Amino acid sequence: MNILVCVKRVPATGGRITLTADGLDIDTRYLGFTISPHEECGVEEAVRIVEAQGGSSTVLTLGPEVASEQLRDAMAIGIDRAVLLETDGADWDAVATAGAIVDAVKTLEAESGPFDLILFGNEAADTGDFQVGLRVATALGRPAVTGIKAIKAADGRVEARREAGGGWEVFELPLPAVLAVKEGLNLPRYPSVPGRLRAKKKEVVRMTPARRPGGPTKEKLRLPQGDESVVEVIGSGAAAAPAVVELLVRLGVMSR
C-alpha cells in the first residue's frame, strides 16, 4: 500500500491569535506551530496501514522552509519520506494549493508509482477551506469521500465510514482514492526520542511549486468578538468574610 498524507502548518490552536498592523496576516512571533488534529489522525492512519500491510508512506506540505519541522514530526512517528513544496510563506488559496499538490503528485507518481490512497485532513485548522482534498481528487480523476472516521483497505478497494444521524454511512471505493479524514479516526501516537533522532537524518525532498491564479483574494482578516470578563476584588484577609457572605447571598447560593 502506497499512501500520501497531505498536511498544513498552522498556528497552535491554544495560542492567542493577534493580527499584524495592516490586518492582512497573523502575527506569528509568539505562536507555536503544528498540524491540525484531523491531519494528525491522517498521518497516524497511514503509519498503521503500512505497518499492517506493508508498503510505503509519504507526507507532503506546502509552505516555507520552517514547515519541514512538521514533516519531521510525521517521520518521527513512522512516515517513510517527506516532500516540501517550498514557498516564501505567503498564503495560498485552495485553488492554488490544490493545483500545486496535483502537480507534485503527478511528479512523484511518475518516479515511484501511483499512490493507492491520498489522505487529507477534513479541513484546515486555520482557514477551514474544506476544498483542497476534493479539488485534488477531481483533478486526478479519483473517487473521494470526506468526513471519514474509519478506514479499511484491502484487495484493491477501500471501505470508508463517516458518522451520520447516529449511525454510519459506508462507502466502498476502488483504489486509487482520496479520503478526507476527521479527528477521532484513531488516537495519534507521540513521537519518541529515537523516532525524532531518525527523522533528523532523513531527507526532506524539496520542490518549487507553480502558483495557479483563479482563487479568491484576501482583503482583510478579522478576529472574532471575544467575551469580556470583569474581576472585582472584594477585600482581603479576614475583613473580606462579610463581603464574601454578602456576595453568596446575592448570587442565591446561600441565605441569611
mmCIF file of C-alpha atoms in Angstrom:
data_model
loop_
_atom_site.group_PDB
_atom_site.id
_atom_site.type_symbol
_atom_site.label_atom_id
_atom_site.label_comp_id
_atom_site.label_asym_id
_atom_site.label_seq_id
_atom_site.Cartn_x
_atom_site.Cartn_y
_atom_site.Cartn_z
ATOM 1 C CA MET A 1 0.000 0.000 0.000
ATOM 2 C CA ASN A 2 1.487 3.318 -1.113
ATOM 3 C CA ILE A 3 -0.006 6.234 0.862
ATOM 4 C CA LEU A 4 0.409 10.005 0.642
ATOM 5 C CA VAL A 5 -0.707 12.257 3.509
ATOM 6 C CA CYS A 6 -1.105 15.984 2.838
ATOM 7 C CA VAL A 7 -0.784 18.279 5.861
ATOM 8 C CA LYS A 8 -0.648 22.006 6.553
ATOM 9 C CA ARG A 9 1.461 24.001 9.018
ATOM 10 C CA VAL A 10 -0.951 26.018 11.178
ATOM 11 C CA PRO A 11 -0.696 28.097 14.383
ATOM 12 C CA ALA A 12 -1.144 26.048 17.544
ATOM 13 C CA THR A 13 -4.823 26.268 18.445
ATOM 14 C CA GLY A 14 -4.142 27.001 22.110
ATOM 15 C CA GLY A 15 -2.241 30.187 21.316
ATOM 16 C CA ARG A 16 -3.650 33.701 21.433
ATOM 17 C CA ILE A 17 -4.130 34.946 17.883
ATOM 18 C CA THR A 18 -3.189 38.543 17.081
ATOM 19 C CA LEU A 19 -3.048 40.251 13.699
ATOM 20 C CA THR A 20 -0.382 42.361 12.072
ATOM 21 C CA ALA A 21 -0.945 46.135 11.967
ATOM 22 C CA ASP A 22 -2.344 46.007 8.418
ATOM 23 C CA GLY A 23 -4.822 43.252 9.323
ATOM 24 C CA LEU A 24 -3.675 41.035 6.462
ATOM 25 C CA ASP A 25 -1.728 38.365 8.356
ATOM 26 C CA ILE A 26 -1.463 36.626 11.701
ATOM 27 C CA ASP A 27 1.385 37.869 13.880
ATOM 28 C CA THR A 28 3.333 34.640 14.423
ATOM 29 C CA ARG A 29 6.151 35.960 16.612
ATOM 30 C CA TYR A 30 4.818 34.360 19.778
ATOM 31 C CA LEU A 31 2.970 31.377 18.314
ATOM 32 C CA GLY A 32 3.881 27.718 18.153
ATOM 33 C CA PHE A 33 3.003 25.706 15.062
ATOM 34 C CA THR A 34 1.579 22.268 14.455
ATOM 35 C CA ILE A 35 -0.719 20.405 12.057
ATOM 36 C CA SER A 36 -4.442 20.113 12.657
ATOM 37 C CA PRO A 37 -5.921 17.226 14.717
ATOM 38 C CA HIS A 38 -7.586 15.876 11.554
ATOM 39 C CA GLU A 39 -4.243 15.670 9.785
ATOM 40 C CA GLU A 40 -2.540 14.106 12.810
ATOM 41 C CA CYS A 41 -5.063 11.290 12.509
ATOM 42 C CA GLY A 42 -4.319 11.014 8.777
ATOM 43 C CA VAL A 43 -0.598 10.635 9.485
ATOM 44 C CA GLU A 44 -1.258 8.036 12.180
ATOM 45 C CA GLU A 45 -3.608 6.072 9.919
ATOM 46 C CA ALA A 46 -1.032 5.948 7.108
ATOM 47 C CA VAL A 47 1.580 4.580 9.520
ATOM 48 C CA ARG A 48 -0.841 1.962 10.853
ATOM 49 C CA ILE A 49 -1.884 0.751 7.405
ATOM 50 C CA VAL A 50 1.721 0.389 6.242
ATOM 51 C CA GLU A 51 2.695 -1.365 9.487
ATOM 52 C CA ALA A 52 -0.142 -3.858 8.971
ATOM 53 C CA GLN A 53 0.030 -4.385 5.209
ATOM 54 C CA GLY A 54 3.473 -3.245 4.126
ATOM 55 C CA GLY A 55 4.211 -0.573 1.540
ATOM 56 C CA SER A 56 5.396 3.000 1.937
ATOM 57 C CA SER A 57 4.132 6.308 3.252
ATOM 58 C CA THR A 58 4.873 9.906 2.286
ATOM 59 C CA VAL A 59 3.934 13.182 3.956
ATOM 60 C CA LEU A 60 3.651 16.391 1.920
ATOM 61 C CA THR A 61 3.092 20.022 2.801
ATOM 62 C CA LEU A 62 3.101 23.369 1.027
ATOM 63 C CA GLY A 63 4.769 26.162 2.948
ATOM 64 C CA PRO A 64 8.017 27.888 3.940
ATOM 65 C CA GLU A 65 11.226 26.120 4.904
ATOM 66 C CA VAL A 66 10.232 26.050 8.585
ATOM 67 C CA ALA A 67 7.303 23.755 7.657
ATOM 68 C CA SER A 68 9.897 20.977 7.428
ATOM 69 C CA GLU A 69 9.525 20.802 11.248
ATOM 70 C CA GLN A 70 6.023 19.371 10.860
ATOM 71 C CA LEU A 71 7.249 16.950 8.192
ATOM 72 C CA ARG A 72 9.953 15.658 10.516
ATOM 73 C CA ASP A 73 7.372 15.239 13.286
ATOM 74 C CA ALA A 74 5.430 12.975 10.927
ATOM 75 C CA MET A 75 8.550 10.993 10.038
ATOM 76 C CA ALA A 76 9.328 10.658 13.754
ATOM 77 C CA ILE A 77 6.199 8.528 14.231
ATOM 78 C CA GLY A 78 6.883 6.321 11.223
ATOM 79 C CA ILE A 79 6.225 8.088 7.894
ATOM 80 C CA ASP A 80 8.910 6.973 5.429
ATOM 81 C CA ARG A 81 9.633 10.132 3.449
ATOM 82 C CA ALA A 82 8.680 13.801 3.252
ATOM 83 C CA VAL A 83 8.109 16.336 0.489
ATOM 84 C CA LEU A 84 8.099 20.109 0.977
ATOM 85 C CA LEU A 85 6.511 22.282 -1.709
ATOM 86 C CA GLU A 86 8.564 25.270 -0.667
ATOM 87 C CA THR A 87 7.085 28.777 -0.806
ATOM 88 C CA ASP A 88 8.018 32.178 0.577
ATOM 89 C CA GLY A 89 5.457 31.781 3.371
ATOM 90 C CA ALA A 90 2.673 33.806 1.732
ATOM 91 C CA ASP A 91 -0.885 32.434 1.930
ATOM 92 C CA TRP A 92 -2.044 30.192 -0.901
ATOM 93 C CA ASP A 93 -5.758 29.830 -1.531
ATOM 94 C CA ALA A 94 -7.418 26.431 -2.028
ATOM 95 C CA VAL A 95 -7.244 26.640 -5.839
ATOM 96 C CA ALA A 96 -3.510 27.352 -5.880
ATOM 97 C CA THR A 97 -2.775 24.815 -3.138
ATOM 98 C CA ALA A 98 -4.699 22.029 -4.853
ATOM 99 C CA GLY A 99 -3.014 22.802 -8.177
ATOM 100 C CA ALA A 100 0.444 22.603 -6.607
ATOM 101 C CA ILE A 101 -0.379 19.299 -4.902
ATOM 102 C CA VAL A 102 -1.722 17.822 -8.151
ATOM 103 C CA ASP A 103 1.493 18.755 -9.964
ATOM 104 C CA ALA A 104 3.567 17.229 -7.159
ATOM 105 C CA VAL A 105 1.509 14.016 -7.112
ATOM 106 C CA LYS A 106 1.985 13.545 -10.850
ATOM 107 C CA THR A 107 5.742 14.051 -10.496
ATOM 108 C CA LEU A 108 6.049 11.688 -7.534
ATOM 109 C CA GLU A 109 3.896 9.014 -9.160
ATOM 110 C CA ALA A 110 5.965 9.180 -12.348
ATOM 111 C CA GLU A 111 9.054 8.475 -10.230
ATOM 112 C CA SER A 112 7.824 5.767 -7.847
ATOM 113 C CA GLY A 113 4.400 4.552 -8.953
ATOM 114 C CA PRO A 114 0.838 5.589 -8.073
ATOM 115 C CA PHE A 115 -0.405 6.330 -4.571
ATOM 116 C CA ASP A 116 -3.152 3.902 -3.559
ATOM 117 C CA LEU A 117 -4.511 6.360 -1.008
ATOM 118 C CA ILE A 118 -4.141 10.110 -0.664
ATOM 119 C CA LEU A 119 -5.250 11.338 2.771
ATOM 120 C CA PHE A 120 -6.167 14.895 3.748
ATOM 121 C CA GLY A 121 -7.495 16.427 6.927
ATOM 122 C CA ASN A 122 -11.190 17.176 6.536
ATOM 123 C CA GLU A 123 -10.426 20.904 6.671
ATOM 124 C CA ALA A 124 -7.519 23.176 7.516
ATOM 125 C CA ALA A 125 -7.411 24.187 11.174
ATOM 126 C CA ASP A 126 -6.759 27.843 10.338
ATOM 127 C CA THR A 127 -8.758 28.634 7.188
ATOM 128 C CA GLY A 128 -11.324 25.809 7.254
ATOM 129 C CA ASP A 129 -11.337 25.540 3.450
ATOM 130 C CA PHE A 130 -12.845 22.028 3.114
ATOM 131 C CA GLN A 131 -11.856 22.233 -0.577
ATOM 132 C CA VAL A 132 -8.303 21.078 -1.218
ATOM 133 C CA GLY A 133 -8.843 17.314 -0.983
ATOM 134 C CA LEU A 134 -11.862 17.364 -3.287
ATOM 135 C CA ARG A 135 -10.122 19.626 -5.791
ATOM 136 C CA VAL A 136 -7.132 17.286 -5.903
ATOM 137 C CA ALA A 137 -9.369 14.230 -6.338
ATOM 138 C CA THR A 138 -11.307 15.898 -9.152
ATOM 139 C CA ALA A 139 -8.151 16.977 -10.973
ATOM 140 C CA LEU A 140 -6.684 13.464 -10.714
ATOM 141 C CA GLY A 141 -9.962 11.779 -11.670
ATOM 142 C CA ARG A 142 -10.139 9.700 -8.478
ATOM 143 C CA PRO A 143 -13.092 8.903 -6.201
ATOM 144 C CA ALA A 144 -13.227 10.830 -2.932
ATOM 145 C CA VAL A 145 -15.160 10.880 0.332
ATOM 146 C CA THR A 146 -14.922 13.446 3.142
ATOM 147 C CA GLY A 147 -15.627 13.343 6.883
ATOM 148 C CA ILE A 148 -14.123 9.861 7.301
ATOM 149 C CA LYS A 149 -13.746 8.287 10.757
ATOM 150 C CA ALA A 150 -12.984 4.652 9.848
ATOM 151 C CA ILE A 151 -10.864 3.150 7.062
ATOM 152 C CA LYS A 152 -10.341 -0.448 5.948
ATOM 153 C CA ALA A 153 -8.279 -1.025 2.808
ATOM 154 C CA ALA A 154 -7.671 -4.409 1.151
ATOM 155 C CA ASP A 155 -7.735 -6.169 -2.235
ATOM 156 C CA GLY A 156 -7.682 -3.039 -4.349
ATOM 157 C CA ARG A 157 -10.602 -1.370 -2.568
ATOM 158 C CA VAL A 158 -11.127 0.798 0.498
ATOM 159 C CA GLU A 159 -14.102 0.869 2.841
ATOM 160 C CA ALA A 160 -14.588 4.320 4.349
ATOM 161 C CA ARG A 161 -17.119 5.228 7.028
ATOM 162 C CA ARG A 162 -18.441 8.515 8.321
ATOM 163 C CA GLU A 163 -20.930 9.303 11.054
ATOM 164 C CA ALA A 164 -24.446 10.282 10.013
ATOM 165 C CA GLY A 165 -27.507 10.815 12.211
ATOM 166 C CA GLY A 166 -26.414 8.488 14.999
ATOM 167 C CA GLY A 167 -25.321 5.771 12.554
ATOM 168 C CA TRP A 168 -22.749 5.269 9.817
ATOM 169 C CA GLU A 169 -22.577 5.931 6.109
ATOM 170 C CA VAL A 170 -20.403 3.257 4.492
ATOM 171 C CA PHE A 171 -18.614 3.829 1.179
ATOM 172 C CA GLU A 172 -16.651 1.304 -0.850
ATOM 173 C CA LEU A 173 -14.250 2.842 -3.350
ATOM 174 C CA PRO A 174 -11.804 1.361 -5.855
ATOM 175 C CA LEU A 175 -8.160 2.287 -5.378
ATOM 176 C CA PRO A 176 -6.550 4.699 -6.007
ATOM 177 C CA ALA A 177 -8.788 7.003 -3.976
ATOM 178 C CA VAL A 178 -8.737 10.238 -1.959
ATOM 179 C CA LEU A 179 -10.101 10.466 1.597
ATOM 180 C CA ALA A 180 -10.517 13.477 3.886
ATOM 181 C CA VAL A 181 -10.382 12.250 7.490
ATOM 182 C CA LYS A 182 -11.624 13.682 10.776
ATOM 183 C CA GLU A 183 -10.309 13.739 14.316
ATOM 184 C CA GLY A 184 -11.412 10.566 16.103
ATOM 185 C CA LEU A 185 -10.344 8.269 13.279
ATOM 186 C CA ASN A 186 -7.668 6.986 15.680
ATOM 187 C CA LEU A 187 -5.541 8.073 18.627
ATOM 188 C CA PRO A 188 -2.278 9.512 17.240
ATOM 189 C CA ARG A 189 0.922 8.425 18.955
ATOM 190 C CA TYR A 190 3.563 10.839 20.242
ATOM 191 C CA PRO A 191 6.960 10.892 18.523
ATOM 192 C CA SER A 192 9.578 9.012 20.547
ATOM 193 C CA VAL A 193 13.110 10.285 21.138
ATOM 194 C CA PRO A 194 14.623 7.564 18.884
ATOM 195 C CA GLY A 195 11.985 8.419 16.284
ATOM 196 C CA ARG A 196 12.948 12.098 16.353
ATOM 197 C CA LEU A 197 16.629 11.214 16.007
ATOM 198 C CA ARG A 198 15.878 9.022 12.986
ATOM 199 C CA ALA A 199 13.705 11.744 11.448
ATOM 200 C CA LYS A 200 16.560 14.277 11.674
ATOM 201 C CA LYS A 201 18.682 12.023 9.463
ATOM 202 C CA LYS A 202 16.005 11.587 6.783
ATOM 203 C CA GLU A 203 15.978 13.776 3.706
ATOM 204 C CA VAL A 204 13.155 16.196 3.028
ATOM 205 C CA VAL A 205 12.582 16.360 -0.734
ATOM 206 C CA ARG A 206 12.028 19.948 -1.850
ATOM 207 C CA MET A 207 10.056 21.093 -4.867
ATOM 208 C CA THR A 208 9.255 24.584 -6.106
ATOM 209 C CA PRO A 209 5.528 24.757 -6.913
ATOM 210 C CA ALA A 210 3.967 26.945 -9.583
ATOM 211 C CA ARG A 211 1.165 29.118 -8.246
ATOM 212 C CA ARG A 212 -2.027 28.960 -10.294
ATOM 213 C CA PRO A 213 -4.287 32.013 -10.429
ATOM 214 C CA GLY A 214 -8.045 31.900 -10.102
ATOM 215 C CA GLY A 215 -8.836 31.555 -6.414
ATOM 216 C CA PRO A 216 -10.308 34.112 -4.012
ATOM 217 C CA THR A 217 -8.189 37.037 -2.869
ATOM 218 C CA LYS A 218 -7.778 38.068 0.760
ATOM 219 C CA GLU A 219 -8.948 41.561 1.620
ATOM 220 C CA LYS A 220 -8.509 41.573 5.388
ATOM 221 C CA LEU A 221 -8.562 39.323 8.459
ATOM 222 C CA ARG A 222 -10.868 39.937 11.400
ATOM 223 C CA LEU A 223 -10.678 38.383 14.844
ATOM 224 C CA PRO A 224 -13.954 37.080 16.315
ATOM 225 C CA GLN A 225 -15.525 39.219 19.030
ATOM 226 C CA GLY A 226 -14.411 37.895 22.412
ATOM 227 C CA ASP A 227 -16.409 37.820 25.634
ATOM 228 C CA GLU A 228 -15.409 40.483 28.134
ATOM 229 C CA SER A 229 -14.688 39.461 31.710
ATOM 230 C CA VAL A 230 -14.520 41.618 34.815
ATOM 231 C CA VAL A 231 -12.583 40.885 38.004
ATOM 232 C CA GLU A 232 -13.666 42.529 41.251
ATOM 233 C CA VAL A 233 -11.549 42.412 44.391
ATOM 234 C CA ILE A 234 -13.999 42.452 47.297
ATOM 235 C CA GLY A 235 -11.458 42.531 50.113
ATOM 236 C CA SER A 236 -8.502 40.788 51.664
ATOM 237 C CA GLY A 237 -7.903 38.719 54.763
ATOM 238 C CA ALA A 238 -10.495 38.185 57.482
ATOM 239 C CA ALA A 239 -12.091 41.538 56.720
ATOM 240 C CA ALA A 240 -13.296 40.131 53.381
ATOM 241 C CA ALA A 241 -15.503 37.480 55.042
ATOM 242 C CA PRO A 242 -18.640 39.654 55.356
ATOM 243 C CA ALA A 243 -18.258 40.749 51.723
ATOM 244 C CA VAL A 244 -17.995 37.096 50.604
ATOM 245 C CA VAL A 245 -21.155 36.212 52.543
ATOM 246 C CA GLU A 246 -22.979 39.168 51.004
ATOM 247 C CA LEU A 247 -21.882 38.076 47.516
ATOM 248 C CA LEU A 248 -23.054 34.487 48.054
ATOM 249 C CA VAL A 249 -26.418 35.737 49.255
ATOM 250 C CA ARG A 250 -26.696 37.999 46.216
ATOM 251 C CA LEU A 251 -25.921 35.071 43.930
ATOM 252 C CA GLY A 252 -28.538 32.906 45.634
ATOM 253 C CA VAL A 253 -26.000 30.328 46.769
ATOM 254 C CA MET A 254 -26.909 30.800 50.424
ATOM 255 C CA SER A 255 -29.460 32.646 52.519
ATOM 256 C CA ARG A 256 -29.153 34.561 55.756
#
